[in-house]
Coordinates of C-alpha atoms in Angstrom, one line a residue:
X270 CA 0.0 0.0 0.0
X271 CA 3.0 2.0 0.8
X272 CA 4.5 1.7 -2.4
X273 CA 1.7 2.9 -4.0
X274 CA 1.0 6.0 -2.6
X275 CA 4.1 6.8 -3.2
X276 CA 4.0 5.6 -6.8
X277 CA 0.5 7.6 -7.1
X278 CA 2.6 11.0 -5.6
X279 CA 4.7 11.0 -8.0
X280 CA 2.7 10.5 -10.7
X281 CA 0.1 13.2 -9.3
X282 CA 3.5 15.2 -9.0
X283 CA 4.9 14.8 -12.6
X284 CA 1.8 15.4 -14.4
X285 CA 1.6 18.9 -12.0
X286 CA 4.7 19.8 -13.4
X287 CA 3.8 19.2 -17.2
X288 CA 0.4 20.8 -16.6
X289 CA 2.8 24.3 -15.4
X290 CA 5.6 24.3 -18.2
X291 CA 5.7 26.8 -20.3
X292 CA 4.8 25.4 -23.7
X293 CA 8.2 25.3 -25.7
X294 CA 7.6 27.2 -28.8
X295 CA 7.9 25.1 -32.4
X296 CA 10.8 25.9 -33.9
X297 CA 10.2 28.4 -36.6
X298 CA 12.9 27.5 -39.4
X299 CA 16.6 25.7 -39.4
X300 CA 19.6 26.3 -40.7
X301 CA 20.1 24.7 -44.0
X302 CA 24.1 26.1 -44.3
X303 CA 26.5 28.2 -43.1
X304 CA 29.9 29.3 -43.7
X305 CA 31.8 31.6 -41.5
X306 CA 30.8 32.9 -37.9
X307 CA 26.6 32.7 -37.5
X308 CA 25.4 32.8 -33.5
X309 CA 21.8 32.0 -32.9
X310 CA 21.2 34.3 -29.4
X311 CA 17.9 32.6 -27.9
X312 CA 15.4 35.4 -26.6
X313 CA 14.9 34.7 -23.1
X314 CA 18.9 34.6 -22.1
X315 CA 20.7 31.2 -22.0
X316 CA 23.9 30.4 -23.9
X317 CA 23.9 31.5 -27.7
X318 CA 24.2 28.7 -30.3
X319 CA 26.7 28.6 -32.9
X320 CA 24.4 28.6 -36.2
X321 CA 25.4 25.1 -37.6
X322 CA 23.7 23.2 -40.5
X323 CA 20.5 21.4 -38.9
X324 CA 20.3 24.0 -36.2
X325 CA 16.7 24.7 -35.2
X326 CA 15.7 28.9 -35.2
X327 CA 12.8 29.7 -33.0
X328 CA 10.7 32.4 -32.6
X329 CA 12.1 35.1 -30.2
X330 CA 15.7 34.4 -31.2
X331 CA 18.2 36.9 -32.7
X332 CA 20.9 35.6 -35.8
X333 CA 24.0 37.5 -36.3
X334 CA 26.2 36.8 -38.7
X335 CA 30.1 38.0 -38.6
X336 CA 32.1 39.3 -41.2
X337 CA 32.2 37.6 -44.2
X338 CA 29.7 34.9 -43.3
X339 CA 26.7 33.8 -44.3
X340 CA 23.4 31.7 -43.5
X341 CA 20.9 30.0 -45.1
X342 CA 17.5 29.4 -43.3
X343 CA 14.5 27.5 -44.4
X344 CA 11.4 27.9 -42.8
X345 CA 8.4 25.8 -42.0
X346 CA 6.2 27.1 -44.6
X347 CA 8.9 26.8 -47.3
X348 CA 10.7 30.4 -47.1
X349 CA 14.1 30.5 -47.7
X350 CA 16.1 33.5 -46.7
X351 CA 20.2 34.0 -47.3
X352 CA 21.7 36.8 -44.7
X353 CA 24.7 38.3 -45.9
X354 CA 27.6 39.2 -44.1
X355 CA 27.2 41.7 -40.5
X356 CA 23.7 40.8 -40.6
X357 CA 21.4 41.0 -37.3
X358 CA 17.8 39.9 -38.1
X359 CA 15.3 39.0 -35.3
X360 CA 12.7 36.1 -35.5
X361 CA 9.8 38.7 -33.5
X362 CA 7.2 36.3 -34.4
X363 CA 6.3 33.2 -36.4
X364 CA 3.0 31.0 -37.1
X365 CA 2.5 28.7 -39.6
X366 CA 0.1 25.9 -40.1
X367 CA -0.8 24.9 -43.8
X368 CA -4.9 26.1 -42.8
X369 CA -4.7 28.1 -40.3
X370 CA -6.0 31.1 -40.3
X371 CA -3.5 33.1 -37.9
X372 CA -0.3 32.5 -39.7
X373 CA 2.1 35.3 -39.2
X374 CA 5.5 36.2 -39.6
X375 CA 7.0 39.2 -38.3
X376 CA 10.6 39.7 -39.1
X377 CA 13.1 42.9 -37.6
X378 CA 16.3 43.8 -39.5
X379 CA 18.5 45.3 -37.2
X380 CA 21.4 45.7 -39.4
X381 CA 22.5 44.2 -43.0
X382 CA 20.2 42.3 -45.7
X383 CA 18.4 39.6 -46.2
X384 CA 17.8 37.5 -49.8
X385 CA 14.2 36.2 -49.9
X386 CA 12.5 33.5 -51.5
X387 CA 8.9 33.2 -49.8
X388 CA 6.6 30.1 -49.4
X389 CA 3.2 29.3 -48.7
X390 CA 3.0 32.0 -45.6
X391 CA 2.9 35.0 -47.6
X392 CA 0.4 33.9 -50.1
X393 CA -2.4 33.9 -47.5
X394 CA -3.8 37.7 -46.4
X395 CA -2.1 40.5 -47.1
X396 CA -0.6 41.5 -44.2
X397 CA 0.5 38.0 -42.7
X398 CA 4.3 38.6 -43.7
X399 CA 6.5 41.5 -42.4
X400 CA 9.5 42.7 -42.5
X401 CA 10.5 45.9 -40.2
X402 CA 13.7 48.0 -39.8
X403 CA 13.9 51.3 -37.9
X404 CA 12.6 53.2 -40.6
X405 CA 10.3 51.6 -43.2
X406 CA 7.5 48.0 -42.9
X407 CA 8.7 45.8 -45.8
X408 CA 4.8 44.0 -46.8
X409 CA 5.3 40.9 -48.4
X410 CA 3.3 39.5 -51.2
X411 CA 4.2 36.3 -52.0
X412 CA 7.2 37.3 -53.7
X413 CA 11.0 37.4 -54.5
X414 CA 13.2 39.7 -52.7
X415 CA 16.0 41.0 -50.8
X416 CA 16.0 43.8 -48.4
X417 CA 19.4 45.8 -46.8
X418 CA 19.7 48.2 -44.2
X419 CA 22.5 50.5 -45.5
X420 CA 24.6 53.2 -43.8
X421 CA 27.5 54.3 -46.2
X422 CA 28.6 50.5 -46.7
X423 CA 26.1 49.9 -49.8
X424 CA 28.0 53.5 -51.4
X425 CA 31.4 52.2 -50.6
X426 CA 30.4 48.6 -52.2
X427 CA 29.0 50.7 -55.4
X428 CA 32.5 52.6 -55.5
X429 CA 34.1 49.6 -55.9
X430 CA 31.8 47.9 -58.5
X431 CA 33.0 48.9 -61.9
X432 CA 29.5 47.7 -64.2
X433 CA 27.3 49.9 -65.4
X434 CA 23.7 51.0 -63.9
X435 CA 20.5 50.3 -65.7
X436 CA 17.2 52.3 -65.5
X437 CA 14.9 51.3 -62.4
X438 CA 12.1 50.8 -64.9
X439 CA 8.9 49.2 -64.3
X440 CA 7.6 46.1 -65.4
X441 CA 4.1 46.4 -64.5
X442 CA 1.6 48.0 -67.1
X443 CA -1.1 49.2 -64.6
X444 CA -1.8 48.8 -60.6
X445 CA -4.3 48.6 -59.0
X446 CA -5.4 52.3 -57.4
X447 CA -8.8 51.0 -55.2
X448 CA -10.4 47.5 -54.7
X449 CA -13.7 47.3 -53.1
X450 CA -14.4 43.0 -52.8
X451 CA -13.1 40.3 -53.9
X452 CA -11.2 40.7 -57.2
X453 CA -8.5 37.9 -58.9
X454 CA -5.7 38.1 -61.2
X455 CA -4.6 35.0 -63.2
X456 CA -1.2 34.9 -64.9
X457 CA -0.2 32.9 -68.1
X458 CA 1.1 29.7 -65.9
X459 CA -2.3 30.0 -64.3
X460 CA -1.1 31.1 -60.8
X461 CA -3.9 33.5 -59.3
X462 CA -3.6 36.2 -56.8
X463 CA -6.0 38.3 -55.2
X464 CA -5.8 42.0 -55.7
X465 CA -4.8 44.7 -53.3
X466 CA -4.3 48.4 -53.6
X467 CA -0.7 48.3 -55.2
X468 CA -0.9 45.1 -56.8
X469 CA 0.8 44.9 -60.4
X470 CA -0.8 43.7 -63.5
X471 CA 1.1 42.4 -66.7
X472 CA 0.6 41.4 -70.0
X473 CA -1.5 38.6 -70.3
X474 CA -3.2 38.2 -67.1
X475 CA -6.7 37.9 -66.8
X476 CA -8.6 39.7 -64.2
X477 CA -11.8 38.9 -62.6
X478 CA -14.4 40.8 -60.1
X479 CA -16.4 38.9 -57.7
X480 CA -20.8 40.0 -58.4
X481 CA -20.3 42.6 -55.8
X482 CA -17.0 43.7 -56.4
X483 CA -15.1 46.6 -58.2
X484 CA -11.6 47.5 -59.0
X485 CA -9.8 50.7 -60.5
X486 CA -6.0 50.4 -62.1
X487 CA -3.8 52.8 -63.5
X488 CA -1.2 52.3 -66.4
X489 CA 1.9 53.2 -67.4
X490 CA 0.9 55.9 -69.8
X491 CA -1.6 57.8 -67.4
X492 CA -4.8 55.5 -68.9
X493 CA -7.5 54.9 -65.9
X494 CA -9.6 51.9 -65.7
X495 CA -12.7 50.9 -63.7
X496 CA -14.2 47.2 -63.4
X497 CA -17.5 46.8 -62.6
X498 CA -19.3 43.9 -60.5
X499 CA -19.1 40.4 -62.2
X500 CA -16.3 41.5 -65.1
X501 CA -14.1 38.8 -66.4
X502 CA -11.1 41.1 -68.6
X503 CA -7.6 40.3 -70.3
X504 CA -4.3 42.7 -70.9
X505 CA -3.5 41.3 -73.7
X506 CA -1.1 43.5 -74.4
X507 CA 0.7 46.3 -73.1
X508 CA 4.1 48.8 -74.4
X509 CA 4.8 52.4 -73.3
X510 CA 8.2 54.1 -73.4
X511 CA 8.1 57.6 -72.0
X512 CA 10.7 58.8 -74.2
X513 CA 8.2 57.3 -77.4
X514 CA 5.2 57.6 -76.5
X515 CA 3.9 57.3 -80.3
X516 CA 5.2 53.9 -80.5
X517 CA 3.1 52.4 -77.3
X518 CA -0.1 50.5 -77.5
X519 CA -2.7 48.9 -75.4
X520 CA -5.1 46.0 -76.5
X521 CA -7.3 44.6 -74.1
X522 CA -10.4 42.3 -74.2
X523 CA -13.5 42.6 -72.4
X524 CA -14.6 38.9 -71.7
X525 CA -17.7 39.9 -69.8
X526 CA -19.4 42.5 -67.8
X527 CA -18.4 46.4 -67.7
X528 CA -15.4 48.7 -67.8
X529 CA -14.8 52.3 -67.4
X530 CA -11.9 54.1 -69.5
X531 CA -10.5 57.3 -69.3
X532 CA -7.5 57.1 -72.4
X533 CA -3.8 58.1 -71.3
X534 CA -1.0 59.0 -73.6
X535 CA -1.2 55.8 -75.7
X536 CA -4.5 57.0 -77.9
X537 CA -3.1 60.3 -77.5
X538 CA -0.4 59.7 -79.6
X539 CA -1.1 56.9 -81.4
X540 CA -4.9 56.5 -82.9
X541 CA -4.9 53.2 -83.4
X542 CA -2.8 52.1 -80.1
X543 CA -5.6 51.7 -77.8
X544 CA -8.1 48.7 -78.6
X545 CA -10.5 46.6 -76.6
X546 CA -12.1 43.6 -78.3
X547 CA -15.1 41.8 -77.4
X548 CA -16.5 38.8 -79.4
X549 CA -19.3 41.7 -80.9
X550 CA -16.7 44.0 -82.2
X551 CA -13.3 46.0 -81.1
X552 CA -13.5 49.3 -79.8
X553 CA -11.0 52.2 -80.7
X554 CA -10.4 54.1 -77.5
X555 CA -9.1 57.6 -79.2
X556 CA -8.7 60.4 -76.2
X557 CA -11.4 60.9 -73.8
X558 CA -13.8 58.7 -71.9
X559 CA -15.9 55.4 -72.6
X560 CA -18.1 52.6 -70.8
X561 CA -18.2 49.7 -72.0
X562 CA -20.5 46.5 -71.1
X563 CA -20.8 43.1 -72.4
X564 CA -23.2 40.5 -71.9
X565 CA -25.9 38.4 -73.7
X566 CA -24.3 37.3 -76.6
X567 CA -20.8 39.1 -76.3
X568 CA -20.0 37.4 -73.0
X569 CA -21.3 33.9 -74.7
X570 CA -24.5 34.2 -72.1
X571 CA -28.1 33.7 -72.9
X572 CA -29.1 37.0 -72.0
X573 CA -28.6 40.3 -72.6
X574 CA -28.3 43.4 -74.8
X575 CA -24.8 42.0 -76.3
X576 CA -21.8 45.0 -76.4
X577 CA -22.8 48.4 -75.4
X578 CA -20.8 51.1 -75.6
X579 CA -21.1 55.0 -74.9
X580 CA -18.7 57.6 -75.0
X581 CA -18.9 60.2 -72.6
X582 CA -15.9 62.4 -73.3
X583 CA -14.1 62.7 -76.3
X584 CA -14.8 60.3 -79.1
X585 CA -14.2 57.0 -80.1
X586 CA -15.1 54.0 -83.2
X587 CA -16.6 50.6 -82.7
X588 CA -16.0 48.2 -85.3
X589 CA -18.4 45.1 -86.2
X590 CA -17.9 42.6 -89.4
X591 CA -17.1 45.5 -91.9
X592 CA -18.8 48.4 -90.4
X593 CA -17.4 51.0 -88.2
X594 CA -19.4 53.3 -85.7
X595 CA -17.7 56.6 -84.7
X596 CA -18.9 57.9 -81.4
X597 CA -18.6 61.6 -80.6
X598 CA -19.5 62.7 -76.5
X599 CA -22.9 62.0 -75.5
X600 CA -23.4 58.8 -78.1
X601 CA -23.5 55.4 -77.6
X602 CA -24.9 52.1 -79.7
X603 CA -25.6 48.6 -78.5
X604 CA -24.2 45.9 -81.1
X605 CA -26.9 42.8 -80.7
X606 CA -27.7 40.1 -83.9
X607 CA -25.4 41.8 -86.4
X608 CA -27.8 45.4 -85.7
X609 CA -26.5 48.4 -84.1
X610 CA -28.7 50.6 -82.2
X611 CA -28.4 54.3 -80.4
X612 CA -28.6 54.4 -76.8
X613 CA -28.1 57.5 -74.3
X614 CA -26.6 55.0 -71.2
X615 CA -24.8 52.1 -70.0
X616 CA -25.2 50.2 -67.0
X617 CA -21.5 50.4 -66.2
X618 CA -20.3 50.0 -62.5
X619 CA -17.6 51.1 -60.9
X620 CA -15.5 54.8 -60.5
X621 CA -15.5 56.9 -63.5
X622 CA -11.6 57.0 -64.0
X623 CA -11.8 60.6 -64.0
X624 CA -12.8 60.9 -60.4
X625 CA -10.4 58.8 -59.6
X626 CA -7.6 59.6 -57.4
X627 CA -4.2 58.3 -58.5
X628 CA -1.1 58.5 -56.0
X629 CA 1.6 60.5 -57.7
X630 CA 4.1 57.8 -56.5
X631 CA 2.4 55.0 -58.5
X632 CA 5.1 54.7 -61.1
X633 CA 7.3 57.7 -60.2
X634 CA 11.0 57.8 -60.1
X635 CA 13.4 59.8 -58.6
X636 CA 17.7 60.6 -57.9
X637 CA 18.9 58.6 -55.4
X638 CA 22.3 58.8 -54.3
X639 CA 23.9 55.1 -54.0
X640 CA 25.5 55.8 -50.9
X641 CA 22.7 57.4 -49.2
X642 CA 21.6 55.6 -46.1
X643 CA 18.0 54.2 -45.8
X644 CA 16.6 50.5 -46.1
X645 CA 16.5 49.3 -50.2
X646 CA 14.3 47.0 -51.7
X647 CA 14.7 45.5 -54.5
X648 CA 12.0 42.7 -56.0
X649 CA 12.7 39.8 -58.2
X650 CA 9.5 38.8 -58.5
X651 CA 6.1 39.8 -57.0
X652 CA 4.8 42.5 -55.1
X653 CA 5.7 44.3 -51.8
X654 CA 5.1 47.2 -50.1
X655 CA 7.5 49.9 -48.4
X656 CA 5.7 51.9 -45.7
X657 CA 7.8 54.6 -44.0
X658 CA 6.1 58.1 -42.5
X659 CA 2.5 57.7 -43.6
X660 CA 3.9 57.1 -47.2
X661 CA 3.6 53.8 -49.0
X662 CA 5.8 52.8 -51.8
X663 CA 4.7 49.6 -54.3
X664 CA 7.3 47.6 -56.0
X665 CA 6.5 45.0 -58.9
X666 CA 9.2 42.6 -60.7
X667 CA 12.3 44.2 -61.4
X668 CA 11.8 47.3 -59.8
X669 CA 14.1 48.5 -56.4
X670 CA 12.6 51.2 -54.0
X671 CA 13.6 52.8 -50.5
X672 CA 12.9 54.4 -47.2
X673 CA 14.8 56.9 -46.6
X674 CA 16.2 57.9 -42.7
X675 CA 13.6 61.1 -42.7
X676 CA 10.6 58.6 -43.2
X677 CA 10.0 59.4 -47.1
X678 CA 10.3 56.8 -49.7
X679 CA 11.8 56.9 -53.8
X680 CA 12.2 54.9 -56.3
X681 CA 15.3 55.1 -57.8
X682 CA 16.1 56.4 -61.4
X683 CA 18.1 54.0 -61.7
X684 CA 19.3 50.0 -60.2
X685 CA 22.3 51.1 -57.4
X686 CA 25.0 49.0 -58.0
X687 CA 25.1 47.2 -54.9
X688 CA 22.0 45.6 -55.5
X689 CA 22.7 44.9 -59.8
X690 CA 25.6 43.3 -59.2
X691 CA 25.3 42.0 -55.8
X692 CA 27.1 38.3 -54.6
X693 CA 25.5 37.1 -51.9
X694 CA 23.7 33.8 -53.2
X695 CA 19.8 34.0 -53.6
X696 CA 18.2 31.3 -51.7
X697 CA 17.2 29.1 -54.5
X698 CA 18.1 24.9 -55.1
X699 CA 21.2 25.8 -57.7
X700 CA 22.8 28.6 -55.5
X701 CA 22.1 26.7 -51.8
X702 CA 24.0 23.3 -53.3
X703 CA 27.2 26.5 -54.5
X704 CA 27.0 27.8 -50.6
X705 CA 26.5 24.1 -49.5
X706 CA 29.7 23.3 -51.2
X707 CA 31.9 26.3 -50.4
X708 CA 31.1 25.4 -46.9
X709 CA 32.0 21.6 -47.3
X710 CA 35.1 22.9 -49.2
X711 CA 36.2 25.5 -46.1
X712 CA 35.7 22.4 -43.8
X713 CA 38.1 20.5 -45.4
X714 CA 40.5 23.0 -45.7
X715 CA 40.4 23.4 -42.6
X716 CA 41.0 19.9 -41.1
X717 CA 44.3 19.4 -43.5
X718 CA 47.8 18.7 -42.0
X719 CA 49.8 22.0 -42.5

């Protein structure tokens, strides 16, 4: 009897004691290689731990990285992320499970840069990953990046780079200005995103608006766009080059439901540059302002009036089969069973893109000095967001943008050298198995008889 209260204690006492732990946290990403001096600092004290291939990273914990060294992490949700040399980056927060519905990851940059590829984490809600340095929020969008605090280090790199700059020039043809709903983009691989304020849209992509939903973009070439509810639409294509304007273009199709068009510097200067085509005919967009709407049998759908179009600024031709309606302000026609007819209206939903207010920072570029200090981004692929001082900054594939110490952010005019021609491997299979084997080469280096 003895020996089993005293059995029954214990027990009572041990499962106490794992009822009052603290919960260890799940680690939050490994080390996948190293090479040189990397320390892993845990947050609640303890002794730090030398950042060695295998080594778990968990939340709360601080990685520096000396001179000359480099890690690569990988973590749970797939992110892979190189820090270069005299690097300190803090793991503030991380939560991932493949549905939940509270993932987060909230990274600070203390000092030095990081190379980014992100996983499944930032392709959930907007906001879900971070990255933050004194000065600026780095959003993450699902994307492709790298980020670096700089002091006079990144000028001093430049200084000793002898390649040439190329022009910080955007890749995107429009962004989006305002979404009210749920409105997706799908690319040519099929990949679909759902739109934000900022988000980039290219050639090719198909967008789409939810029945209740609206979204207004802007392009390159000052042209202003407004979906309305339940609109299915393709870029087909897009070209603009501010120093030849006359040479850009802009073709479009409207698959179904209604746009809103206020025409840029494309039909300004070219008056055949700016088309949308519908299966009932192609409208010219010359300068000024149209709605558009497709349904019955120009979206393919049982009912409706077919393609309806009214111009109410400026003028504009619609062309069906071989006949071509010119539309001066006021007119409009519908285009049903091979007949055209006058109308006075369109049921087209959404902003009318000249109401429509368009940050000036949208696609603007600046002079930035290369050896001025702030936090750079530059984005390989994607979208993300630079917030500093109440301004926002949104960067799309290829382009590199920055916060600057006083809180206001630029895009370059053109790439700074440090980032064109920077070393540091990007975190992807072909470069990880060069670091892995650097590393494996300075280990056996180092264990040879001298």
């Amino acid at each position: 009897m003895g020996v089993n209260r005293t059995w029954l204690a214990t027990a009572a006492a041990s499962a106490l004691a794992l009822v009052q732990a603290p919960l260890q946290a799940a680690p939050a990403a490994q080390v996948e290689t190293a090479r040189g001096v990397v320390m892993v600092e845990p947050a609640q004290g303890g002794a730090p731990r030398i950042g060695a291939t295998g080594v778990a990273v968990e939340p709360g914990d601080r990685i520096k990285t000396a001179d000359g060294a480099l890690v690569l992490l990988r973590f749970v949700d797939g992110t892979r992320m190189t820090l270069r040399p005299n690097t300190e980056m803090v793991v503030a927060q991380y939560q991932y499970q493949r549905e939940g519905v509270d993932n987060n990851m909230l990274l600070q940059l203390v000092r030095g840069g990081l190379r980014t590829v992100t996983g499944l984490i930032s392709k959930g809600a907007p906001n879900v990953a971070r990255v933050q340095t004194t000065t600026a929020t780095i959003g993450i969008r699902g994307t492709d990046f790298d980020a670096r605090v700089c002091e006079r280090d990144c000028g001093a790199e430049s200084a000793r780079l002898a390649g040439d700059s190329r022009p910080n020039a955007a890749a995107a043809s429009a962004r989006v200005v305002t979404v009210d709903g749920d409105v997706r983009v799908a690319d040519n691989a099929g990949h679909v995103r759902r739109l934000i304020a900022g988000s980039p849209i290219y050639p090719g992509e198909v967008f789409e608006s939810s029945p209740q939903a609206t979204a207004a973009l802007a392009f390159r070439d000052g042209t202003r766009m407004s979906m309305g509810p339940g609109t299915r639409a393709r870029l087909d294509d897009f070209v603009f080059d501010e120093g030849n304007p006359s040479e850009g273009r802009l073709l479009a199709s409207l698959l179904r439901g209604s746009l809103r068009v206020l025409g840029g510097r494309i039909p300004e200067m070219q008056p055949q540059g700016a088309l949308v085509n519908t299966r009932s005919g192609t409208v010219t967009l010359r300068p000024g302002g149209f709605d558009l709407r497709c349904s019955g049998e120009c979206a393919a759908e049982p009912a409706g009036e077919g393609l309806e179009v009214l111009a109410w600024q400026g003028s504009g031709a619609v062309a069906a089969g071989t006949a071509t309606h010119v539309l001066q302000t006021g007119q409009g026609l519908a285009l049903a069973g091979g007949a055209a007819r006058p109308i006075t209206s369109v049921a087209a939903g959404g902003t009318r893109p000249d109401a429509l207010q368009v940050p000036a920072e949208l696609f603007a570029r600046e002079n930035v000095a290369e050896d001025e200090p702030g936090v750079f981004v530059h984005v390989r692929d994607g979208h993300v967001e630079i917030a500093s001082g109440g301004q926002s900054l949104h960067l799309a594939r290829g382009e590199t943008g920055m916060a600057r110490l006083s809180g206001r952010v630029a895009r370059p005019l053109i790439q700074p050298r440090f980032i064109e021609y920077d070393t540091v491997p990007v975190p992807v299979p072909a470069r990880v198995m060069s670091m892995a084997s650097m590393v494996v080469a300075e280990a056996r280096s180092t264990n040879m008889c001298r």
